[in-house]
Amino acid sequence: MDKQSQWKTSTGFILASAGSAIGLGAMWKFPYMAGIYGGGAFLLMFLIFTIFVGLPLLIMEFTVGKMGQTYTTKIYSKLTQKKWLNIIGWNGNLAVFVLFGFYSVIGGWIIIYIFNVAAQILSFNQTKLGEIQFESIIGSPVLTLIGQGVFILLTMLIVMLGVEKGLEKASKFMIPLLFIFLIIIVVKSLTLDGSIEGLKYILQPRLEDVSMEGVLFALGQSFFTLSLGTTGMITYASYASKDMPIKTSAVSIVLMNILVSVLAGLAIFPAIKSFGYKPTEGPGLLFKVLPKVFDQMAFGSGFYLIFLILFLFAALTSSISLLELNVSNFTKNDNTKRKPVAFWASILVFIISIPATLSFSSLSGIKFGAGTIFDNMDFLVSNILMPLGALGTTLVVGHLLNKNELKEHFGNNRFKLFLPWYYLVKFVLPIVIIVIFIVQFI
Ligand code: PFF
């Protein structure tokens, strides 16, 4: 299959890039980050960054992919004739390895939960939904390594067999279904005793909760959810046809992401307060709270199982974009090498993911920098490599590419958005990224 013509229609491209964006970031990471960094204050910062930084950057990555039409460890030199600039592509590739390493840990948890809940439904297991003990599941090194291995294996098989197209078709109904489920959870959460407290916590920005660290993590969160800076979105855009609608695709992806993040917040925070959890529980937050919410519903286990399957689906459409980036770069878009590259990249990811998984059990005592090994891997990717990658691309786009050619790929529209976007990318966004980046080291 010729990679460059993989997506004949723009729908395929939009579904795949929306699939890459919507995943664990919005549903799992957003609530726990918001819980640590001040609830409403974090939501507000996240919205500001997503709309004013994330959206223009996403349009930028789509434009670069569409212009360059090749894999991302070559695209920079192809566009600028400067070979060393391919380092931006390699930075993204490194980011993706580390990212997949810790992403698969959470993917593994979802798989373990699916088995656990299915066993309860089939009555192999006598524990009730509300009694699922997150700590005892996640504290088992063997179980979690198996879960994470299965998650990587599933991703690998999908990419190897090239069945992504089937998955994209499935997302046409899986994503709307996920929205419906999130809304059901929100409604249930809001009817719990004491839920108003939680609602206030996530919706009311309190100035005293804003910290420089929170600002940094909110920026990292908007990069993470939109898959920015890894060049993953450039890869997807490079597969798309010339006439794909860059701006409308980017806007719809950003809106969907915001919606899922907000719904996840509304689902989790009222329940946190109601069940007496702390918002600062960390990465386990969603996994601790949701079983309790479903436990309050009629047919709760069945609904929870369906939700977990949808959640897994969303995580897989993101992880395949991570592996796809490796396949694209290491096969140089030669599809005959697709299988071995997908295989070896997955093995490497599994090795990288072992210390991340064990951060929750045998290696939990090792803490430095941002916290556990898992926390440091996330910090390295979301707060360093992704912003660096995006910064590099803004400099290339703003200062090395031909403005008229950019305009041609950006496309016309009646709002005359090209120039505002161009100057934002050329001057404002690099400064924003640099300032926030430097502040974290002061
Ligand atoms: N955007 C994905 C999520 O929020 O789950 C994570 C991600 C996927 C980041 C692909 C980067 C990437 F290249």
Coordinates of C-alpha atoms and ligand atoms in Angstrom, one line a residue, residues 20-21 23-26 99 103 224-225 227 230 318 321-322 386, ligand 1:
S20 CA -4.9 9.9 18.2
A21 CA -5.9 13.0 20.2
G23 CA -7.5 9.0 24.6
L24 CA -6.1 8.7 28.1
G25 CA -5.0 12.3 28.1
A26 CA -8.5 13.7 28.3
L99 CA 5.3 8.2 26.0
Y103 CA 0.9 5.1 28.3
F224 CA -0.5 15.8 25.5
T225 CA -4.2 15.7 24.7
S227 CA -0.7 14.8 20.5
T230 CA 5.8 14.4 18.9
S318 CA -4.0 6.8 20.4
S321 CA -0.6 6.6 16.4
L322 CA 2.4 6.3 18.6
M386 CA 6.7 17.9 23.4
Ligands
PFF1 N1 -3.2 12.5 22.7 C1 -3.1 11.2 23.3 C2 -4.0 11.2 24.6 O1 -4.4 12.2 25.0 O2 -4.3 10.1 25.1 C3 -1.7 10.9 23.7 C4 -0.7 11.0 22.5 C5 -0.9 10.2 21.4 C6 0.3 11.9 22.6 C7 0.0 10.4 20.3 C8 1.2 12.1 21.5 C9 1.0 11.3 20.4 F1 1.9 11.4 19.4

